[in-house]
XYZ file of C-alpha atoms in Angstrom:
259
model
C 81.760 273.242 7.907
C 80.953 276.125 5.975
C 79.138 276.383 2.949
C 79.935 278.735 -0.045
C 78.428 280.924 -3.117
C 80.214 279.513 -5.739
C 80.050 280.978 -9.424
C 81.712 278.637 -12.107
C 83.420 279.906 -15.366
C 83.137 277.453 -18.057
C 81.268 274.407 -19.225
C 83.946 271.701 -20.137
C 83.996 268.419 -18.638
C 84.885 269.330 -15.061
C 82.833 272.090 -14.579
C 79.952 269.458 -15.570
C 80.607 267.854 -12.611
C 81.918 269.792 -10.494
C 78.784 272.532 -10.431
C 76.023 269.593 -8.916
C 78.826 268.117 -6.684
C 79.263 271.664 -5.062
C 75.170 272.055 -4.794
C 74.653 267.943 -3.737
C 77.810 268.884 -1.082
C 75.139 271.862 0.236
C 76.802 275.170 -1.458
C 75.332 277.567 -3.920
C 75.931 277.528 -7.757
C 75.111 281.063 -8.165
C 76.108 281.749 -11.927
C 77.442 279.499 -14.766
C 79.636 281.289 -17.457
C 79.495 280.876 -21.018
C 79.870 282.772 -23.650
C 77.347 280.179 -25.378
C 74.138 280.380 -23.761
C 73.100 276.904 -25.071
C 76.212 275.137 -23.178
C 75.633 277.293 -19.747
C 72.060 276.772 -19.706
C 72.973 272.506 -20.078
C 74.501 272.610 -16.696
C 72.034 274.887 -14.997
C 69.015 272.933 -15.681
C 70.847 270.306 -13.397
C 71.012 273.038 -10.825
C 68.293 274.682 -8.157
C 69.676 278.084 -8.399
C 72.235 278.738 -10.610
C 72.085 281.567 -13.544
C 73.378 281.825 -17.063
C 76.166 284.277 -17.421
C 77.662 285.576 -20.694
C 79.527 288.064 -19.483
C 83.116 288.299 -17.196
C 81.299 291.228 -15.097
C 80.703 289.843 -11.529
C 80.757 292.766 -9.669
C 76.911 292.625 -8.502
C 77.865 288.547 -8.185
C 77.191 287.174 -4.626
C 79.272 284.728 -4.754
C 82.550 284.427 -2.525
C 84.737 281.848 -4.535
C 84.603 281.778 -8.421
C 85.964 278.637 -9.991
C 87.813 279.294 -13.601
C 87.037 275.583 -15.307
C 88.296 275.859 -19.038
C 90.996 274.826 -21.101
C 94.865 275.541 -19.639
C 95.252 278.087 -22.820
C 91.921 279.872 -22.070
C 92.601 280.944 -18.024
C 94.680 283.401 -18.508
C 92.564 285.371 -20.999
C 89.312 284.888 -18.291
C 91.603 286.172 -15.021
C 92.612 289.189 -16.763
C 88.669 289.684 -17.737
C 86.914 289.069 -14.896
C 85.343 291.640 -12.768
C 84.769 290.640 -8.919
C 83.755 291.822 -5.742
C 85.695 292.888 -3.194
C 87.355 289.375 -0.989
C 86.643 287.186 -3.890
C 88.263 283.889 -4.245
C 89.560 283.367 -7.741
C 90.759 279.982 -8.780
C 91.465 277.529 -11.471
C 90.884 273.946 -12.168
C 94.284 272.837 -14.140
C 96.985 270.626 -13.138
C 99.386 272.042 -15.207
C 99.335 275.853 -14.929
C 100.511 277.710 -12.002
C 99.098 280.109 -9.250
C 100.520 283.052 -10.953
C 98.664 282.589 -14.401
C 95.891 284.344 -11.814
C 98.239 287.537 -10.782
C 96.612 289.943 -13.011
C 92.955 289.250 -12.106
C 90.873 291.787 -10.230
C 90.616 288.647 -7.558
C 91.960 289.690 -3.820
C 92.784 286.321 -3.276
C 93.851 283.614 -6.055
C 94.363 279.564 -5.868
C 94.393 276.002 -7.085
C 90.974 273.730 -6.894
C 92.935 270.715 -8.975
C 90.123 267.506 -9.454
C 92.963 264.863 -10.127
C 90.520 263.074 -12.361
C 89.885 262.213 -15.634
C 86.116 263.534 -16.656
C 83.733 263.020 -19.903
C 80.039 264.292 -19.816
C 78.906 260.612 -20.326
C 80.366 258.999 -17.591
C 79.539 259.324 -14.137
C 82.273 260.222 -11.359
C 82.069 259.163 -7.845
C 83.447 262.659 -6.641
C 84.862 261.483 -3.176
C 87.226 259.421 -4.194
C 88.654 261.870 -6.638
C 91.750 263.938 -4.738
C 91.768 267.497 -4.927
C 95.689 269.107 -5.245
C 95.071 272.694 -3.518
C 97.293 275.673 -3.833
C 96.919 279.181 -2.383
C 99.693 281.690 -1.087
C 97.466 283.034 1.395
C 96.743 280.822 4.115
C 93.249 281.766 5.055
C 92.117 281.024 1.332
C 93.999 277.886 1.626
C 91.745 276.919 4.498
C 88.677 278.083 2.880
C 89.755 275.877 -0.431
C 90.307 272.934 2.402
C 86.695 273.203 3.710
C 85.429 273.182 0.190
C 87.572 270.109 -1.008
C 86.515 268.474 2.040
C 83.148 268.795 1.654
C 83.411 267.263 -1.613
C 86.057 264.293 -0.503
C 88.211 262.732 1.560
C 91.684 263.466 -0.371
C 93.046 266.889 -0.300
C 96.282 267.921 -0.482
C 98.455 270.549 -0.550
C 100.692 270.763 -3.415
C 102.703 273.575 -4.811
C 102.649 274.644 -8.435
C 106.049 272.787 -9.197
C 105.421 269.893 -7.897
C 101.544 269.812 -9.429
C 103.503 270.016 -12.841
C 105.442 266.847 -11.929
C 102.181 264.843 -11.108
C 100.069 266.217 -13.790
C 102.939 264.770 -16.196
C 102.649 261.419 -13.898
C 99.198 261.840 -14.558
C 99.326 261.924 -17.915
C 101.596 258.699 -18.577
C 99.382 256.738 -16.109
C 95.816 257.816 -18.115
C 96.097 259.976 -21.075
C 98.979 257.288 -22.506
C 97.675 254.351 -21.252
C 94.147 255.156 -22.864
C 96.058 255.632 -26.515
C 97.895 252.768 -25.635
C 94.661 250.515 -25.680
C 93.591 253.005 -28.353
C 96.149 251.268 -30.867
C 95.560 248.069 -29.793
C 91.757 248.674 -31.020
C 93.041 249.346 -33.908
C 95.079 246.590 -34.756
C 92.707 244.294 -33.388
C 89.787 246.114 -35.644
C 92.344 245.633 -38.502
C 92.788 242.249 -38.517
C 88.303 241.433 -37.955
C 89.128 240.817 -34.389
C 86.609 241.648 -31.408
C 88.670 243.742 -29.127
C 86.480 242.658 -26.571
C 89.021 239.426 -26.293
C 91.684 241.631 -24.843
C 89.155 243.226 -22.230
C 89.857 240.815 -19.275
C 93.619 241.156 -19.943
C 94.039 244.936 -19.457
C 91.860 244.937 -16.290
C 94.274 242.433 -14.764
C 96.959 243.914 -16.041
C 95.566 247.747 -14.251
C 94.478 245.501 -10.919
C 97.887 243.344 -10.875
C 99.960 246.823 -11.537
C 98.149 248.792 -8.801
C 98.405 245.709 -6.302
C 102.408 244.240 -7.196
C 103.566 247.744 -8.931
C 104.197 248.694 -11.912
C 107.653 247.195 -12.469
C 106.976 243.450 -10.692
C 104.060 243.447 -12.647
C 105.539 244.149 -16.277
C 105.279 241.091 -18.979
C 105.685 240.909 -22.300
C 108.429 240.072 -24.554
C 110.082 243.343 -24.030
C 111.059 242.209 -20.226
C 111.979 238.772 -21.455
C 114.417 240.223 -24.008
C 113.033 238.600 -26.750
C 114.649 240.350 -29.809
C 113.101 237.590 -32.137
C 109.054 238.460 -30.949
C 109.709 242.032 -31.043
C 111.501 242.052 -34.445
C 108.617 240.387 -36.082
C 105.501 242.593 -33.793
C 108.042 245.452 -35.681
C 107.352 244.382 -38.969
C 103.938 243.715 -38.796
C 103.491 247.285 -37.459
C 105.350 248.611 -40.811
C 102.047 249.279 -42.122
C 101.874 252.626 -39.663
C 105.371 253.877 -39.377
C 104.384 255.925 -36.797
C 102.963 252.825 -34.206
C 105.949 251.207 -35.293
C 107.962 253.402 -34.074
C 106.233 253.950 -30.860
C 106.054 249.713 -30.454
C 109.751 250.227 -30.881
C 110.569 252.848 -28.107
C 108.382 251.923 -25.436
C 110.064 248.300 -26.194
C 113.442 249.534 -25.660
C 112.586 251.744 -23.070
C 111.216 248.811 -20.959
C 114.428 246.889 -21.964
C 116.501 249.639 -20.622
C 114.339 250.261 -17.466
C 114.861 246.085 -16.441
């Protein structure tokens, strides 16, 4: 399998762990871009070879694929920036924007690199279990972003823009809600002097029993009972944040509806 010079643009979250997982996988980190010196230099000191970079000029870069890692709004702005050599690979990490927000970039080839994974700095990833969504209109990048995905884990797929959109959205119901969800429930449990630590073995059943039965032969609560009396009164005592009120009140109905 082949191994690649990679440079990385950006020093969020997943380029954090992406950068060592590429070197530990046996490629080359060859640059790390920031316009903050301070942040780039964080993830090269985990690195063996890897240089600071402050500016988008990578035409005396010898890397071959150059991995755009910032935030959805910000990719745009770095593609139309970004000097490269001649048969660079251009891509970008997000699950939400498409192939073309690379069309103007100096790139001769452009794709997806999509780590379906929620990352913090803090918190270790086991990289091969996290799937990789790949996109790439040219089919020999497509098999060069294979090989690299590969190399890194198991599950790789190929997934057009569209239908990344879709599963981002997924994505987002399933962890970015679900995390707010428990979020509120700290909340009202720090509210009333509770430990929220009481609730802790319910939600990991509750994520184990929906993975294992589904998510809709797995649903409890009053809600799915149609219990107007328990969800009139868990309305009122919400009254104290209109807005989580409201929300108790929509996702109730909605699960209502859905049964």
């Amino acid at each position: 399998m082949g191994k690649y010079n990679i440079a990385v643009i950006g020093t969020g979250n997943v380029a954090w762990h992406l950068a060592p997982a590429l070197e530990n996988a046996g490629h080359t980190i060859t640059e790390i871009y920031s316009r903050d010196t301070h942040r780039a230099e964080k993830i090269v000191n985990q690195l063996y070879t890897a240089e600071v970079k402050t500016d988008l000029d990578f035409s005396e870069s010898k890397a071959q694929v150059y991995i755009i890692a910032v935030s959805d709004t910000a990719i745009g702005q770095i593609a139309d920036g970004i000097i490269l050599p001649e048969d660079s690979i251009l891509v970008h990490t997000s699950g939400s924007m498409p192939l073309d927000t690379l069309n103007y970039s100096s790139a001769s080839y452009t794709g997806i690199f999509y780590p379906l994974q929620s990352f913090s700095k803090s918190r270790p990833i086991d990289i091969d279990e996290v799937p990789f969504l790949l996109e790439s209109d040219d089919q020999e990048t497509l098999q060069c972003l294979k090989k690299l995905a590969k190399s890194l884990s198991p599950n790789c797929y190929v997934v057009k823009s569209k239908d990344r959109k879709a599963l981002h959205i997924a994505a987002v119901f399933a962890s970015n809600f679900t995390n707010h969800m428990i979020r509120i429930a700290e909340e009202v449990m720090r509210r009333q002097g509770l430990d929220f630590g009481m609730l802790q073995p319910l939600i990991i059943e509750q994520i184990s029993k929906t993975l294992e039965m589904g998510a809709k032969a797995a649903q409890t609560g009053p809600a799915v009972r149609g219990d107007l009396n328990v969800l009139d009164l868990h309305y009122q005592f919400l009254n104290y944040n209109d807005q989580v009120a409201e929300i108790y009140k929509i996702v109730s109905q909605d699960i209502i509806d859905a049964n």
